[in-house]
Amino acid sequence: MQVRTVLCLLSALARVSVSEQEGENLSGLSPNPEKDIFVVRENGTTCLMAEFAVRFLIPYDVLALNRIDLITEQATLSLPRGAEVTGRCASAEAELQATWQNGAYTLRIFFVKETRSVEKKDGRQQEAELWKISKVQLVYDTSETTHFINAYNPGKHTASSHRLSAFATPAGRSYVCAATQTLTLISSDHQKGVTVSVSETRLQPFDITSDFVFSEAYKCITDQREQLEETLPLILGLILGLIIVTTLTIYHFHLKLTAQQPQLPRDRSLYKNM
């Protein structure tokens, strides 16, 4: 009897110690119909946030007209707003999972936090903490006829990234990228390459200090380049305008100084009368 009581107490303590984590789909808050907003909450507090628009390009086999040869078709689909969201948060690992079309598709994104040695401007090494996406996985079913039409030997397949290290971001900050970025996953369906295109991205899987509020943004290199390309013509125009104004000003003062100096006669025979 005492042993049973102790076991019941231990079981109750274990249930209390395990944090409750749940996912929420808030895509309806986005004015962009192609953009998804997913949140994972732990004990009622936000621990992972993701905003993005995701499209998939999935090759699959169909029978040719001769009913002998196989040809490859492409299925194009997006991550819909109505996806069911789950997730997992931890101090150094996190996961976001979205499932839709009655379980025909499942997207899983894995995050890790790690410490790296980075070189400072003075050449010395410094330890820096960052997070990144370590793996992306897509489970899809080619027997789902909405996107896979006349698929040969239909069934479920899993496409996964290989040694992925993407969207690396300093710890305590959120990753932001408006540009489209592409990842390639290798499928169990005869090693076919599945393309995942992500745009309008904002992610933060760790260190969220305020509920539903992203931390300071860390812009992707693509956005930084595009911003530089947009501002560079403006900067060059301002510099060119400054050069023109400076040149005209110098020329104006030159004319003014020249007009105040005594004019010598051009005819040298007149010099003797001066």
mmCIF file of C-alpha atoms in Angstrom:
data_model
loop_
_atom_site.group_PDB
_atom_site.id
_atom_site.type_symbol
_atom_site.label_atom_id
_atom_site.label_comp_id
_atom_site.label_asym_id
_atom_site.label_seq_id
_atom_site.Cartn_x
_atom_site.Cartn_y
_atom_site.Cartn_z
ATOM 1 C CA MET A 1 0.000 0.000 0.000
ATOM 2 C CA GLN A 2 2.810 2.403 0.891
ATOM 3 C CA VAL A 3 4.697 1.521 -2.307
ATOM 4 C CA ARG A 4 1.577 2.221 -4.371
ATOM 5 C CA THR A 5 1.142 5.589 -2.640
ATOM 6 C CA VAL A 6 4.760 6.534 -3.321
ATOM 7 C CA LEU A 7 4.394 5.565 -6.988
ATOM 8 C CA CYS A 8 1.241 7.671 -7.307
ATOM 9 C CA LEU A 9 3.027 10.660 -5.784
ATOM 10 C CA LEU A 10 6.005 10.244 -8.130
ATOM 11 C CA SER A 11 3.670 9.996 -11.102
ATOM 12 C CA ALA A 12 1.861 13.170 -10.063
ATOM 13 C CA LEU A 13 5.150 15.017 -9.605
ATOM 14 C CA ALA A 14 6.306 13.865 -13.036
ATOM 15 C CA ARG A 15 3.139 15.201 -14.649
ATOM 16 C CA VAL A 16 3.609 18.555 -12.918
ATOM 17 C CA SER A 17 7.272 18.833 -13.896
ATOM 18 C CA VAL A 18 6.586 18.197 -17.588
ATOM 19 C CA SER A 19 5.809 21.470 -19.320
ATOM 20 C CA GLU A 20 2.673 21.728 -21.393
ATOM 21 C CA GLN A 21 3.395 22.824 -24.969
ATOM 22 C CA GLU A 22 0.828 23.590 -27.636
ATOM 23 C CA GLY A 23 0.792 25.087 -31.109
ATOM 24 C CA GLU A 24 -1.423 27.842 -32.434
ATOM 25 C CA ASN A 25 -2.199 28.802 -36.013
ATOM 26 C CA LEU A 26 -2.652 32.583 -36.246
ATOM 27 C CA SER A 27 -2.433 32.835 -40.040
ATOM 28 C CA GLY A 28 -5.777 34.621 -40.175
ATOM 29 C CA LEU A 29 -4.084 37.698 -38.693
ATOM 30 C CA SER A 30 -1.907 38.156 -41.777
ATOM 31 C CA PRO A 31 -3.169 40.380 -44.634
ATOM 32 C CA ASN A 32 -1.124 38.224 -47.019
ATOM 33 C CA PRO A 33 -3.219 35.141 -47.934
ATOM 34 C CA GLU A 34 -0.080 33.139 -48.681
ATOM 35 C CA LYS A 35 1.614 33.893 -45.363
ATOM 36 C CA ASP A 36 1.353 31.622 -42.330
ATOM 37 C CA ILE A 37 1.780 32.631 -38.685
ATOM 38 C CA PHE A 38 2.545 29.822 -36.252
ATOM 39 C CA VAL A 39 3.175 30.024 -32.516
ATOM 40 C CA VAL A 40 4.269 27.412 -29.983
ATOM 41 C CA ARG A 41 3.408 28.140 -26.360
ATOM 42 C CA GLU A 42 4.814 26.552 -23.221
ATOM 43 C CA ASN A 43 2.672 26.776 -20.094
ATOM 44 C CA GLY A 44 0.771 29.631 -21.730
ATOM 45 C CA THR A 45 3.902 31.595 -22.697
ATOM 46 C CA THR A 46 5.187 32.008 -26.250
ATOM 47 C CA CYS A 47 8.420 30.070 -26.806
ATOM 48 C CA LEU A 48 8.582 29.834 -30.644
ATOM 49 C CA MET A 49 7.207 32.089 -33.373
ATOM 50 C CA ALA A 50 7.277 31.657 -37.143
ATOM 51 C CA GLU A 51 5.947 33.776 -39.985
ATOM 52 C CA PHE A 52 6.554 32.796 -43.603
ATOM 53 C CA ALA A 53 5.103 31.898 -46.987
ATOM 54 C CA VAL A 54 6.187 28.413 -48.103
ATOM 55 C CA ARG A 55 5.864 26.751 -51.506
ATOM 56 C CA PHE A 56 6.908 23.248 -52.520
ATOM 57 C CA LEU A 57 7.922 21.866 -55.912
ATOM 58 C CA ILE A 58 7.700 18.064 -55.762
ATOM 59 C CA PRO A 59 8.656 15.789 -58.687
ATOM 60 C CA TYR A 60 6.780 12.502 -59.095
ATOM 61 C CA ASP A 61 6.493 9.731 -61.667
ATOM 62 C CA VAL A 62 3.610 9.073 -64.047
ATOM 63 C CA LEU A 63 3.213 6.497 -66.816
ATOM 64 C CA ALA A 64 3.860 7.694 -70.352
ATOM 65 C CA LEU A 65 1.269 7.272 -73.077
ATOM 66 C CA ASN A 66 2.839 3.983 -74.118
ATOM 67 C CA ARG A 67 2.050 2.677 -70.607
ATOM 68 C CA ILE A 68 5.629 1.421 -70.323
ATOM 69 C CA ASP A 69 7.974 4.342 -69.726
ATOM 70 C CA LEU A 70 7.918 6.698 -66.757
ATOM 71 C CA ILE A 71 8.015 10.457 -67.062
ATOM 72 C CA THR A 72 8.468 13.032 -64.310
ATOM 73 C CA GLU A 73 5.801 15.604 -63.499
ATOM 74 C CA GLN A 74 5.966 18.452 -60.983
ATOM 75 C CA ALA A 75 3.452 19.088 -58.204
ATOM 76 C CA THR A 76 3.332 22.670 -56.914
ATOM 77 C CA LEU A 77 1.658 23.359 -53.590
ATOM 78 C CA SER A 78 1.750 25.821 -50.710
ATOM 79 C CA LEU A 79 1.576 25.507 -46.964
ATOM 80 C CA PRO A 80 -2.086 26.396 -46.336
ATOM 81 C CA ARG A 81 -3.470 28.641 -43.643
ATOM 82 C CA GLY A 82 -5.513 25.857 -42.113
ATOM 83 C CA ALA A 83 -2.552 23.629 -41.189
ATOM 84 C CA GLU A 84 -2.552 21.987 -37.774
ATOM 85 C CA VAL A 85 0.422 23.200 -35.735
ATOM 86 C CA THR A 86 2.407 21.492 -32.992
ATOM 87 C CA GLY A 87 5.876 22.132 -31.639
ATOM 88 C CA ARG A 88 8.490 21.603 -29.007
ATOM 89 C CA CYS A 89 10.622 24.104 -27.094
ATOM 90 C CA ALA A 90 13.804 23.484 -25.117
ATOM 91 C CA SER A 91 16.859 25.466 -24.071
ATOM 92 C CA ALA A 92 19.009 24.403 -27.042
ATOM 93 C CA GLU A 93 16.590 22.569 -29.380
ATOM 94 C CA ALA A 94 13.188 23.429 -30.816
ATOM 95 C CA GLU A 95 10.828 22.030 -33.416
ATOM 96 C CA LEU A 96 7.883 23.290 -35.439
ATOM 97 C CA GLN A 97 5.503 20.880 -37.155
ATOM 98 C CA ALA A 98 2.633 21.682 -39.523
ATOM 99 C CA THR A 99 0.244 19.024 -40.850
ATOM 100 C CA TRP A 100 -2.511 19.476 -43.427
ATOM 101 C CA GLN A 101 -4.782 17.717 -45.933
ATOM 102 C CA ASN A 102 -5.838 15.031 -43.446
ATOM 103 C CA GLY A 103 -2.243 14.056 -42.716
ATOM 104 C CA ALA A 104 -1.166 13.814 -46.370
ATOM 105 C CA TYR A 105 1.510 16.453 -45.765
ATOM 106 C CA THR A 106 3.700 17.218 -42.767
ATOM 107 C CA LEU A 107 6.411 19.874 -42.622
ATOM 108 C CA ARG A 108 8.902 19.687 -39.772
ATOM 109 C CA ILE A 109 11.537 22.345 -39.044
ATOM 110 C CA PHE A 110 14.240 21.690 -36.452
ATOM 111 C CA PHE A 111 16.183 24.455 -34.697
ATOM 112 C CA VAL A 112 19.334 24.261 -32.576
ATOM 113 C CA LYS A 113 21.288 26.768 -30.512
ATOM 114 C CA GLU A 114 25.058 26.462 -30.432
ATOM 115 C CA THR A 115 28.275 28.307 -29.619
ATOM 116 C CA ARG A 116 30.766 29.168 -32.337
ATOM 117 C CA SER A 117 34.162 30.848 -32.453
ATOM 118 C CA VAL A 118 34.036 34.042 -34.514
ATOM 119 C CA GLU A 119 36.882 36.320 -35.525
ATOM 120 C CA LYS A 120 36.761 39.915 -34.284
ATOM 121 C CA LYS A 121 38.027 42.910 -36.230
ATOM 122 C CA ASP A 122 41.333 42.791 -34.347
ATOM 123 C CA GLY A 123 41.852 39.170 -35.432
ATOM 124 C CA ARG A 124 41.157 37.595 -32.051
ATOM 125 C CA GLN A 125 38.686 34.711 -31.624
ATOM 126 C CA GLN A 126 35.544 35.181 -29.561
ATOM 127 C CA GLU A 127 32.842 32.736 -28.512
ATOM 128 C CA ALA A 128 29.382 33.705 -29.830
ATOM 129 C CA GLU A 129 26.040 32.000 -29.298
ATOM 130 C CA LEU A 130 23.676 31.632 -32.245
ATOM 131 C CA TRP A 131 20.727 29.588 -33.440
ATOM 132 C CA LYS A 132 19.994 28.070 -36.846
ATOM 133 C CA ILE A 133 17.768 25.638 -38.734
ATOM 134 C CA SER A 134 19.492 22.258 -38.557
ATOM 135 C CA LYS A 135 16.981 20.165 -40.496
ATOM 136 C CA VAL A 136 13.884 20.469 -42.666
ATOM 137 C CA GLN A 137 11.695 17.476 -43.433
ATOM 138 C CA LEU A 138 8.602 17.096 -45.612
ATOM 139 C CA VAL A 139 6.363 14.037 -45.588
ATOM 140 C CA TYR A 140 4.023 13.878 -48.598
ATOM 141 C CA ASP A 141 1.597 11.360 -50.042
ATOM 142 C CA THR A 142 1.466 10.984 -53.834
ATOM 143 C CA SER A 143 -1.871 9.193 -53.539
ATOM 144 C CA GLU A 144 -3.375 12.595 -52.706
ATOM 145 C CA THR A 145 -4.910 13.386 -56.095
ATOM 146 C CA THR A 146 -5.397 17.151 -55.678
ATOM 147 C CA HIS A 147 -1.767 17.807 -56.576
ATOM 148 C CA PHE A 148 -0.468 14.395 -57.679
ATOM 149 C CA ILE A 149 -2.426 13.449 -60.792
ATOM 150 C CA ASN A 150 -2.070 9.866 -62.072
ATOM 151 C CA ALA A 151 0.984 9.250 -59.884
ATOM 152 C CA TYR A 152 2.730 5.953 -60.566
ATOM 153 C CA ASN A 153 2.938 3.619 -57.544
ATOM 154 C CA PRO A 154 1.481 6.257 -55.175
ATOM 155 C CA GLY A 155 2.317 6.338 -51.482
ATOM 156 C CA LYS A 156 3.988 8.291 -48.701
ATOM 157 C CA HIS A 157 7.507 9.627 -49.079
ATOM 158 C CA THR A 158 9.860 11.597 -46.854
ATOM 159 C CA ALA A 159 12.128 14.350 -48.147
ATOM 160 C CA SER A 160 14.874 15.610 -45.818
ATOM 161 C CA SER A 161 17.689 18.123 -45.896
ATOM 162 C CA HIS A 162 21.300 16.972 -45.674
ATOM 163 C CA ARG A 163 23.708 18.640 -43.217
ATOM 164 C CA LEU A 164 21.681 21.801 -43.166
ATOM 165 C CA SER A 165 22.909 24.973 -41.476
ATOM 166 C CA ALA A 166 20.484 27.690 -42.540
ATOM 167 C CA PHE A 167 19.246 31.055 -41.309
ATOM 168 C CA ALA A 168 22.024 31.384 -38.720
ATOM 169 C CA THR A 169 21.107 34.201 -36.316
ATOM 170 C CA PRO A 170 22.742 35.664 -33.186
ATOM 171 C CA ALA A 171 21.128 34.382 -29.991
ATOM 172 C CA GLY A 172 18.408 36.600 -28.597
ATOM 173 C CA ARG A 173 17.424 37.985 -32.005
ATOM 174 C CA SER A 174 14.832 37.089 -34.640
ATOM 175 C CA TYR A 175 15.636 36.185 -38.244
ATOM 176 C CA VAL A 176 14.036 38.384 -40.931
ATOM 177 C CA CYS A 177 14.140 37.921 -44.703
ATOM 178 C CA ALA A 178 11.675 39.285 -47.253
ATOM 179 C CA ALA A 179 13.495 37.718 -50.214
ATOM 180 C CA THR A 180 12.755 34.208 -51.435
ATOM 181 C CA GLN A 181 15.204 31.583 -50.215
ATOM 182 C CA THR A 182 15.370 28.045 -51.563
ATOM 183 C CA LEU A 183 16.178 24.772 -49.833
ATOM 184 C CA THR A 184 16.573 21.397 -51.548
ATOM 185 C CA LEU A 185 15.390 18.213 -49.831
ATOM 186 C CA ILE A 186 16.270 14.701 -50.979
ATOM 187 C CA SER A 187 13.245 12.420 -51.207
ATOM 188 C CA SER A 188 12.930 8.733 -50.429
ATOM 189 C CA ASP A 189 11.169 8.565 -53.803
ATOM 190 C CA HIS A 190 14.219 7.536 -55.854
ATOM 191 C CA GLN A 191 16.346 10.407 -54.487
ATOM 192 C CA LYS A 192 14.286 13.088 -56.209
ATOM 193 C CA GLY A 193 14.992 16.692 -55.265
ATOM 194 C CA VAL A 194 12.132 18.530 -53.567
ATOM 195 C CA THR A 195 12.404 22.337 -53.673
ATOM 196 C CA VAL A 196 11.192 24.390 -50.709
ATOM 197 C CA SER A 197 10.862 28.147 -51.334
ATOM 198 C CA VAL A 198 10.494 30.370 -48.269
ATOM 199 C CA SER A 199 9.719 34.100 -48.396
ATOM 200 C CA GLU A 200 8.456 36.903 -46.128
ATOM 201 C CA THR A 201 10.208 35.099 -43.292
ATOM 202 C CA ARG A 202 10.474 35.995 -39.620
ATOM 203 C CA LEU A 203 11.544 33.328 -37.123
ATOM 204 C CA GLN A 204 12.491 33.089 -33.482
ATOM 205 C CA PRO A 205 12.692 29.691 -31.771
ATOM 206 C CA PHE A 206 14.535 30.779 -28.588
ATOM 207 C CA ASP A 207 14.823 33.600 -26.036
ATOM 208 C CA ILE A 208 11.448 35.266 -26.576
ATOM 209 C CA THR A 209 11.183 37.814 -23.777
ATOM 210 C CA SER A 210 7.718 39.244 -24.506
ATOM 211 C CA ASP A 211 4.618 37.256 -25.379
ATOM 212 C CA PHE A 212 3.874 37.377 -29.128
ATOM 213 C CA VAL A 213 6.671 39.926 -29.671
ATOM 214 C CA PHE A 214 9.734 39.238 -31.819
ATOM 215 C CA SER A 215 13.125 40.337 -30.543
ATOM 216 C CA GLU A 216 15.446 42.669 -32.463
ATOM 217 C CA ALA A 217 15.576 41.726 -36.131
ATOM 218 C CA TYR A 218 18.628 40.214 -37.833
ATOM 219 C CA LYS A 219 18.322 40.794 -41.591
ATOM 220 C CA CYS A 220 19.396 38.140 -44.054
ATOM 221 C CA ILE A 221 22.303 38.904 -46.397
ATOM 222 C CA THR A 222 19.973 38.919 -49.425
ATOM 223 C CA ASP A 223 17.872 41.720 -47.944
ATOM 224 C CA GLN A 224 21.000 43.655 -46.963
ATOM 225 C CA ARG A 225 22.270 43.452 -50.553
ATOM 226 C CA GLU A 226 18.921 44.499 -52.004
ATOM 227 C CA GLN A 227 18.768 47.443 -49.600
ATOM 228 C CA LEU A 228 22.289 48.458 -50.631
ATOM 229 C CA GLU A 229 21.338 48.180 -54.315
ATOM 230 C CA GLU A 230 18.337 50.431 -53.682
ATOM 231 C CA THR A 231 20.236 53.080 -51.720
ATOM 232 C CA LEU A 232 23.456 53.061 -53.766
ATOM 233 C CA PRO A 233 22.024 55.021 -56.753
ATOM 234 C CA LEU A 234 20.622 57.588 -54.312
ATOM 235 C CA ILE A 235 23.991 57.948 -52.587
ATOM 236 C CA LEU A 236 25.813 58.248 -55.918
ATOM 237 C CA GLY A 237 23.264 60.845 -57.069
ATOM 238 C CA LEU A 238 23.805 62.905 -53.920
ATOM 239 C CA ILE A 239 27.591 62.730 -54.329
ATOM 240 C CA LEU A 240 27.334 63.750 -58.000
ATOM 241 C CA GLY A 241 25.014 66.622 -57.096
ATOM 242 C CA LEU A 242 27.442 67.790 -54.414
ATOM 243 C CA ILE A 243 30.313 67.717 -56.914
ATOM 244 C CA ILE A 244 28.310 69.778 -59.412
ATOM 245 C CA VAL A 245 27.299 72.367 -56.785
ATOM 246 C CA THR A 246 30.901 72.615 -55.531
ATOM 247 C CA THR A 247 32.226 73.041 -59.078
ATOM 248 C CA LEU A 248 29.691 75.775 -59.906
ATOM 249 C CA THR A 249 30.469 77.585 -56.652
ATOM 250 C CA ILE A 250 34.218 77.571 -57.320
ATOM 251 C CA TYR A 251 33.623 78.748 -60.874
ATOM 252 C CA HIS A 252 31.369 81.574 -59.622
ATOM 253 C CA PHE A 253 34.018 82.822 -57.178
ATOM 254 C CA HIS A 254 36.649 82.520 -59.879
ATOM 255 C CA LEU A 255 34.627 84.764 -62.216
ATOM 256 C CA LYS A 256 34.015 87.248 -59.405
ATOM 257 C CA LEU A 257 37.721 87.494 -58.539
ATOM 258 C CA THR A 258 38.682 87.810 -62.177
ATOM 259 C CA ALA A 259 36.225 90.681 -62.730
ATOM 260 C CA GLN A 260 37.760 92.675 -59.849
ATOM 261 C CA GLN A 261 41.334 92.503 -61.229
ATOM 262 C CA PRO A 262 42.603 95.347 -63.579
ATOM 263 C CA GLN A 263 42.330 94.404 -67.227
ATOM 264 C CA LEU A 264 45.565 94.721 -69.255
ATOM 265 C CA PRO A 265 45.214 95.862 -72.877
ATOM 266 C CA ARG A 266 45.604 93.176 -75.432
ATOM 267 C CA ASP A 267 47.512 95.525 -77.808
ATOM 268 C CA ARG A 268 51.107 95.595 -76.610
ATOM 269 C CA SER A 269 51.708 98.987 -78.231
ATOM 270 C CA LEU A 270 49.461 100.504 -75.572
ATOM 271 C CA TYR A 271 51.740 99.351 -72.718
ATOM 272 C CA LYS A 272 54.054 102.389 -73.249
ATOM 273 C CA ASN A 273 51.234 104.765 -72.360
ATOM 274 C CA MET A 274 50.593 103.044 -69.038
#
